[in-house]
mmCIF file of C-alpha atoms in Angstrom:
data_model
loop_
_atom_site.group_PDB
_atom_site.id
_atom_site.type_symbol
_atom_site.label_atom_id
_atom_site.label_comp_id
_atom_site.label_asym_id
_atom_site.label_seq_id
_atom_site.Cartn_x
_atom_site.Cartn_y
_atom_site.Cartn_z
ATOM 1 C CA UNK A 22 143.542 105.186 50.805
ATOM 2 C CA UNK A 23 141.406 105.636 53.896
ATOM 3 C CA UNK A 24 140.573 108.330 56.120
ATOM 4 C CA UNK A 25 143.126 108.050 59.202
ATOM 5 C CA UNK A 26 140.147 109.642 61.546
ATOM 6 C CA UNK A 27 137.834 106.483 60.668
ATOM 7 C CA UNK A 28 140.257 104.049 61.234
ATOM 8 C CA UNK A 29 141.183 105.639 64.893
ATOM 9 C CA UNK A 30 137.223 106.017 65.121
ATOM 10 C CA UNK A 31 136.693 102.329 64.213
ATOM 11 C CA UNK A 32 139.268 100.912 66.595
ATOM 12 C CA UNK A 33 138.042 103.541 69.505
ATOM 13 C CA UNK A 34 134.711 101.875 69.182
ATOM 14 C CA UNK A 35 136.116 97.981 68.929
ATOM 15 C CA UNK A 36 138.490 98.413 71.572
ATOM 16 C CA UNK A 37 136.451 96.211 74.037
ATOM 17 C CA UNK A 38 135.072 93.989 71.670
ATOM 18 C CA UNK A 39 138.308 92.956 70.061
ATOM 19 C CA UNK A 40 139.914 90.496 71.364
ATOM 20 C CA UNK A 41 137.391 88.023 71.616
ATOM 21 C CA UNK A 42 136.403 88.717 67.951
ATOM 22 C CA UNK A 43 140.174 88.569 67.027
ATOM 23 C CA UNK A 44 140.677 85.164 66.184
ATOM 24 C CA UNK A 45 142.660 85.393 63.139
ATOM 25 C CA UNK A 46 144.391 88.280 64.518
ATOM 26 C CA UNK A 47 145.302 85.881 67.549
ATOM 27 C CA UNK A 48 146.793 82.965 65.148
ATOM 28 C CA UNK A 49 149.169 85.052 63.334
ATOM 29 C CA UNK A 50 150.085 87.334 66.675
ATOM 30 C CA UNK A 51 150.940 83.536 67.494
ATOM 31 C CA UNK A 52 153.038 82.683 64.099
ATOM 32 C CA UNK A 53 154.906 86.020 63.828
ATOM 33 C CA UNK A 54 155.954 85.472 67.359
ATOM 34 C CA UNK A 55 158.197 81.928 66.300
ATOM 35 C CA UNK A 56 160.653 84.630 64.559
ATOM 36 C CA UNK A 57 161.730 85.878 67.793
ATOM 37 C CA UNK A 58 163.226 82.562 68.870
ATOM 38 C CA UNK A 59 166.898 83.922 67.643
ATOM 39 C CA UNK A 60 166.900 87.173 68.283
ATOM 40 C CA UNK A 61 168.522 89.046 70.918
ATOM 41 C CA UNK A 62 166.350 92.732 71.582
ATOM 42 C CA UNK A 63 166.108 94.739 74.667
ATOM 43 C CA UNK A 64 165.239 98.158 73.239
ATOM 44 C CA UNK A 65 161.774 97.036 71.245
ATOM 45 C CA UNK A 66 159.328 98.958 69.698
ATOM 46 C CA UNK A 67 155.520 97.748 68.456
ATOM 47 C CA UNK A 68 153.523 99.588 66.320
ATOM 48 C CA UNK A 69 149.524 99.071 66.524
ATOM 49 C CA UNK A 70 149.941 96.835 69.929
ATOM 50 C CA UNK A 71 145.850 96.845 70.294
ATOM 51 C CA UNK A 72 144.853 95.108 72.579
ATOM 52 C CA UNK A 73 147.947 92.797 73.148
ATOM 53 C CA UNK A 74 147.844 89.963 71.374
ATOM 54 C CA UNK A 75 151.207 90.202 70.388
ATOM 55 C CA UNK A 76 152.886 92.079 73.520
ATOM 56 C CA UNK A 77 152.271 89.019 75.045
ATOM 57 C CA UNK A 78 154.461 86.833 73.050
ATOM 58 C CA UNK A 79 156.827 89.873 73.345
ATOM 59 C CA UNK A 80 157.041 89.854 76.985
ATOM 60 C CA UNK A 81 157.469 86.291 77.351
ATOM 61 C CA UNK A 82 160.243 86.093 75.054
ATOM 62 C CA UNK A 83 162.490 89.299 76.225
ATOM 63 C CA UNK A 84 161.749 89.706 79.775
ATOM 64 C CA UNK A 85 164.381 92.670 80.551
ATOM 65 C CA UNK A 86 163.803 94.445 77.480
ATOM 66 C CA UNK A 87 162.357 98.010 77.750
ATOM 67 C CA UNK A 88 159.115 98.551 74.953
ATOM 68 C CA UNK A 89 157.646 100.954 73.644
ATOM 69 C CA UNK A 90 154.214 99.888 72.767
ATOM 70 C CA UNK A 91 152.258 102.370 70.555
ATOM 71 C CA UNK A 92 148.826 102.620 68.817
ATOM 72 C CA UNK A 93 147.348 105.183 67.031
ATOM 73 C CA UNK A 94 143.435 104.229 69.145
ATOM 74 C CA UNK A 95 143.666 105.625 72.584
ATOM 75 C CA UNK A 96 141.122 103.182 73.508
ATOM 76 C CA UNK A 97 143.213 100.520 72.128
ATOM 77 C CA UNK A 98 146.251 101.252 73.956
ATOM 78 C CA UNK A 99 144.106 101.765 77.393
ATOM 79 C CA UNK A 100 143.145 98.229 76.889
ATOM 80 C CA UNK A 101 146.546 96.921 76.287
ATOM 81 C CA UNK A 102 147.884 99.020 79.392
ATOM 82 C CA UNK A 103 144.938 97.396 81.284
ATOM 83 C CA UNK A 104 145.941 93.984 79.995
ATOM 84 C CA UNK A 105 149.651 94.033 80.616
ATOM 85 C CA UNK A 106 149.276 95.254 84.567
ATOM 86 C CA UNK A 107 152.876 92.975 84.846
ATOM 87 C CA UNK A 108 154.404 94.936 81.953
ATOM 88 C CA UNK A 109 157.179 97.127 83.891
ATOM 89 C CA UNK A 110 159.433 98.437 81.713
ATOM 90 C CA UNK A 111 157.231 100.093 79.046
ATOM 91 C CA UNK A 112 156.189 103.320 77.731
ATOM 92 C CA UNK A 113 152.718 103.860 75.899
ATOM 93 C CA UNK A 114 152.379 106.431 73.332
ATOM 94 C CA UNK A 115 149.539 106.955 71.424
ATOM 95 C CA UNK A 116 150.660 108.071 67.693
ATOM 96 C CA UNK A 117 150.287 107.646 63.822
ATOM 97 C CA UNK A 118 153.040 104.106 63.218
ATOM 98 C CA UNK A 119 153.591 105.516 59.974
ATOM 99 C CA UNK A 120 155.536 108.699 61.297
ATOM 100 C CA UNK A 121 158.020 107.736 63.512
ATOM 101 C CA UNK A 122 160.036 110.429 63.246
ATOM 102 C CA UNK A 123 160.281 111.467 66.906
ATOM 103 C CA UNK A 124 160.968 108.025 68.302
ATOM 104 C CA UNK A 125 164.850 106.772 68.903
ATOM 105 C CA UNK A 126 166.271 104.006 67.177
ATOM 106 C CA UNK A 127 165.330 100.474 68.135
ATOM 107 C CA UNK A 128 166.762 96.951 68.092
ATOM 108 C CA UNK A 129 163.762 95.387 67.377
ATOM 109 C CA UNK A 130 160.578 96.321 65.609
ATOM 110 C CA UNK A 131 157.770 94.606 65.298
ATOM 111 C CA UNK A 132 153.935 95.126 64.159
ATOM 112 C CA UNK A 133 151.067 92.441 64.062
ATOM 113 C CA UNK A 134 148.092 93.480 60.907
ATOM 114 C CA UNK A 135 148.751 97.106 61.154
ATOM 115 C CA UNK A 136 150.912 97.873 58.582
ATOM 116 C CA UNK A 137 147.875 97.673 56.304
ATOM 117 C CA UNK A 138 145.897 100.299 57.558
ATOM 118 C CA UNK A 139 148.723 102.693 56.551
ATOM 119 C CA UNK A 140 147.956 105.829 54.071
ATOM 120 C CA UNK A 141 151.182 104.668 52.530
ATOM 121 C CA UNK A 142 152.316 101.430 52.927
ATOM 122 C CA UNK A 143 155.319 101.941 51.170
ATOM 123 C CA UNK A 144 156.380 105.392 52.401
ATOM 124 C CA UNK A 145 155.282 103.920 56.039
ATOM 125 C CA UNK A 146 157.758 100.999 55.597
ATOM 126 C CA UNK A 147 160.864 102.900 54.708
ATOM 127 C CA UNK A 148 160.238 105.020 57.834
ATOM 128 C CA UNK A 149 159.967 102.034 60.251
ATOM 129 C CA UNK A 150 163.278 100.499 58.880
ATOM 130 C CA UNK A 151 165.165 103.835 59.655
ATOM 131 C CA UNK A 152 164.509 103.512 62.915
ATOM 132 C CA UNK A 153 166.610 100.078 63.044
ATOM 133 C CA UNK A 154 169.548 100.519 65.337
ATOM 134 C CA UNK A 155 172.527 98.414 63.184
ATOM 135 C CA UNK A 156 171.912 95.084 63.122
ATOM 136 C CA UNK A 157 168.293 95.318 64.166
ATOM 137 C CA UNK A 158 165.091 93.421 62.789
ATOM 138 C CA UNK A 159 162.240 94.580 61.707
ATOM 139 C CA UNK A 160 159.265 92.006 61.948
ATOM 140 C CA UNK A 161 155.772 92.563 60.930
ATOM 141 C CA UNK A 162 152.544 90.562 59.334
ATOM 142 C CA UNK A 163 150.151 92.478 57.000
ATOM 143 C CA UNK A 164 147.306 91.238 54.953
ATOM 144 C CA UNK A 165 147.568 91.805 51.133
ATOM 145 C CA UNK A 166 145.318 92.076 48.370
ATOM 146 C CA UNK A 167 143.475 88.904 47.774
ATOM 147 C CA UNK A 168 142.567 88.787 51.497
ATOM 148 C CA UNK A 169 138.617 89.096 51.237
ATOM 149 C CA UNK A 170 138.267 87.932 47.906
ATOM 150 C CA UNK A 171 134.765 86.193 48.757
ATOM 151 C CA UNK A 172 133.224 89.078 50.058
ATOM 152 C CA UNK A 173 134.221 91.789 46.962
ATOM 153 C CA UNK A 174 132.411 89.291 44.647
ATOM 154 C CA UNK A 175 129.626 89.146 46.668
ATOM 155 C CA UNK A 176 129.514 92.650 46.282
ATOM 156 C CA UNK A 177 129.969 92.612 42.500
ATOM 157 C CA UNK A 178 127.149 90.152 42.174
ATOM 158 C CA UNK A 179 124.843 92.363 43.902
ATOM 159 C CA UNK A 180 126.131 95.435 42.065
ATOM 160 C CA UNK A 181 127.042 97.248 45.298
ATOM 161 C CA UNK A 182 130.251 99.203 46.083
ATOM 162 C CA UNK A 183 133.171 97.328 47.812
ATOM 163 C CA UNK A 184 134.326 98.897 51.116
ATOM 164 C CA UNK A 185 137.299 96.547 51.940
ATOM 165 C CA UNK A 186 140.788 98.392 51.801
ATOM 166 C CA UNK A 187 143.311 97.966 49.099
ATOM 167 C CA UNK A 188 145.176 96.110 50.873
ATOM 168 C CA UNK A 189 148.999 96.140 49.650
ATOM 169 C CA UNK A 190 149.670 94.234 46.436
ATOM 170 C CA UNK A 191 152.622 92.143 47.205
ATOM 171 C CA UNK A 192 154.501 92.260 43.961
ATOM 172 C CA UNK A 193 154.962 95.207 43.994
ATOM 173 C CA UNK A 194 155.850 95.399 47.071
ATOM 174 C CA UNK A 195 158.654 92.849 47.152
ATOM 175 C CA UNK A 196 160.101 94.728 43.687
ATOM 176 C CA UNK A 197 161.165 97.976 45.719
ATOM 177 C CA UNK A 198 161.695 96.148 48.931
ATOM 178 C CA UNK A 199 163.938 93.504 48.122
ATOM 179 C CA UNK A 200 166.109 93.146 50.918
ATOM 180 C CA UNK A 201 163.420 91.748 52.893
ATOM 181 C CA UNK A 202 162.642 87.923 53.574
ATOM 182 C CA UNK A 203 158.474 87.247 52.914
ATOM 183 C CA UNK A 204 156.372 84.430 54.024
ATOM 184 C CA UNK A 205 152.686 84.181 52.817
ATOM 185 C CA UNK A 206 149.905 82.111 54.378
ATOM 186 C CA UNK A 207 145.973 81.868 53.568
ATOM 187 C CA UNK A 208 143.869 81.186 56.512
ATOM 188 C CA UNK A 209 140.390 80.459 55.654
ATOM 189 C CA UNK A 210 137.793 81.284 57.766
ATOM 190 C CA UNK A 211 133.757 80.015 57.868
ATOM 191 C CA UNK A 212 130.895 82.632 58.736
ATOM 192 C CA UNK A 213 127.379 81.302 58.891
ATOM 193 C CA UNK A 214 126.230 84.351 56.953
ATOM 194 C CA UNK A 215 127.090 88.111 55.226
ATOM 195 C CA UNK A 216 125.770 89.419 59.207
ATOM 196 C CA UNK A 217 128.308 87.318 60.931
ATOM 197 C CA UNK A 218 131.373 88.194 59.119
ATOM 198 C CA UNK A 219 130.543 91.989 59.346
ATOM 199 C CA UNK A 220 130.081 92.261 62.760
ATOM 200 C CA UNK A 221 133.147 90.748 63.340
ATOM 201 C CA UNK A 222 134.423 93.230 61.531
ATOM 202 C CA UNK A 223 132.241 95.721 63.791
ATOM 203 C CA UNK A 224 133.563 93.900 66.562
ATOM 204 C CA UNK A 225 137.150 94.460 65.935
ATOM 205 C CA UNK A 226 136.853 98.403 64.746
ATOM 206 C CA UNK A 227 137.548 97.362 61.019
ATOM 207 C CA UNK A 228 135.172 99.433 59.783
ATOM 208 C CA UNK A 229 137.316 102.111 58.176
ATOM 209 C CA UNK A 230 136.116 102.199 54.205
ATOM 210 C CA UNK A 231 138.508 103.376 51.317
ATOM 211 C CA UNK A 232 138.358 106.803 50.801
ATOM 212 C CA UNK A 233 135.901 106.633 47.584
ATOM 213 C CA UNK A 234 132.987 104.385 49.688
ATOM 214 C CA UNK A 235 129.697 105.661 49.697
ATOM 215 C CA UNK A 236 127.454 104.548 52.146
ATOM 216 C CA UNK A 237 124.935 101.925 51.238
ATOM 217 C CA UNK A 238 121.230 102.215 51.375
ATOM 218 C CA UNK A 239 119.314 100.789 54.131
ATOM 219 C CA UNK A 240 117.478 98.569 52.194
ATOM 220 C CA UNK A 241 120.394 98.033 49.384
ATOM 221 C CA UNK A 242 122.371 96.233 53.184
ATOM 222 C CA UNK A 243 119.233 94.765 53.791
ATOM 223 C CA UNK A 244 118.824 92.431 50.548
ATOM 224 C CA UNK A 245 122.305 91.307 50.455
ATOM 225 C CA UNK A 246 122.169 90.379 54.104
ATOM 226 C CA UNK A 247 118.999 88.367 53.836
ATOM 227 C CA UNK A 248 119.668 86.995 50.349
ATOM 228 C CA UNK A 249 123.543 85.880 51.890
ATOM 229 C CA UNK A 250 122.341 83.973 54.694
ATOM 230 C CA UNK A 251 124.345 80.873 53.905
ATOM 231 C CA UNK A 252 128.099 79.896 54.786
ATOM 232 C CA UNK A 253 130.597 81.786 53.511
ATOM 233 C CA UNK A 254 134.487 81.323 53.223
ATOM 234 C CA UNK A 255 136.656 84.296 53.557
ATOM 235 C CA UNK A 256 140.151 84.126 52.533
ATOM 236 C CA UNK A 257 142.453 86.277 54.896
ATOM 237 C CA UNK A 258 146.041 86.357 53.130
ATOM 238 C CA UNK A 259 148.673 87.215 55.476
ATOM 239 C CA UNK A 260 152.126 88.251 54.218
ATOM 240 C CA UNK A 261 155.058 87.823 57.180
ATOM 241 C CA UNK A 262 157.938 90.380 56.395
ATOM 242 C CA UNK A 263 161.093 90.170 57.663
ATOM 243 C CA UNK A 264 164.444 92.673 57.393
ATOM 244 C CA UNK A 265 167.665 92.427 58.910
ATOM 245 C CA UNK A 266 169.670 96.144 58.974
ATOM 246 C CA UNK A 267 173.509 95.579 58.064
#
């Protein structure tokens, strides 16, 4: 689990910085969009909309439906409201995506590597398809838990304590979700060094430990940075999910 006030505290801070560290982010806002060629929405709802890599794609593809963009950063959703100036129909509410309680029911819902960040991804999930008006779709991408594999041996090798969220294990998941279509794809990226890939992380407000991290030592940071200062492949496995209500 992680602290909910971190992550809002990471993504407060990355808010300006994100989008032109979010390259990844970018590429699957891009692939998760391809599942709205046949669907018909115009009462939409996104949760973690960021900066708005994916409300882009939204608003190109249903241009008179009404959204209802939400992220639980108030710095993020500032910077998607300054973003999407042609956006008309829209509300922006800054909440929690994993309570939805209060929101009406939706024909569409989607949410681009948010899901993740949940306290309970399961709990979290349920909630988001009950707010499917009949016949709606619910659309989202998540990583799962071999994204970041490099990086948590790294740590091992160097005896420190691993950071990275448990990110959802996807067996599990699809045994008490089964109604719901998955996709998975690995995208690898290269980082010239340990300092590059975390300050993208930095960058993008992904900073939010698990729960049981304690803090490094200065120096303890300071020998893995300067004895990692090679390339270094990190696998980011993305899992598309996809449910259709009856």
């Amino acid at each position: 689990m992680i602290t909910k006030n971190q992550v809002i505290a990471g993504f407060d801070r990355g808010a300006k910085t994100y989008t032109k560290a979010a390259e990844v982010q970018a590429e699957v806002a891009e692939t998760l969009s391809r599942y709205f060629a046949d669907i018909s929405a115009r009462h939409i709802l996104e949760i973690g909309c960021g900066t708005g890599l994916l409300t882009e794609h939204l608003a190109k593809a249903f241009p008179d439906a009404d959204f209802c963009l939400t992220d639980i950063s108030p710095s993020m959703i500032a910077e998607c409201r300054q973003h999407m100036t042609t956006l008309s129909r829209a509300t922006w509410v800054c909440m929690d995506g994993e309570n939805p309680e209060t929101l009406p029911d939706y024909d569409l819902i989607v949410s681009s590597m948010t899901l993740h960040w949940f306290d309970e991804f399961e709990a979290g999930l349920h909630n988001l398809k009950l707010k499917l008006k009949p016949g709606g779709r619910l659309l989202f991408s998540i990583l799962s838990e071999n994204s970041f594999h490099e990086w948590q041996k790294i740590c091992r090798d160097f005896d420190l304590p691993i950071a990275t969220p448990r990110f959802p294990a996807m067996d599990e998941i699809k045994k008490r979700f089964p109604g719901f279509d998955w996709h998975v794809q690995k995208i690898k990226k290269i980082y010239p060094n340990a300092h590059a890939f975390l300050r993208t992380l930095k960058r993008l407000g992904a900073i939010a430990p698990r729960r049981e991290y304690v803090k490094l030592a200065t120096h303890k940071m300071r020998h893995l940075l300067r004895d990692v200062n090679h390339d270094i492949e990190i696998t980011y496995e993305v899992v598309y999910g996809e449910y259709h209500a009856s």
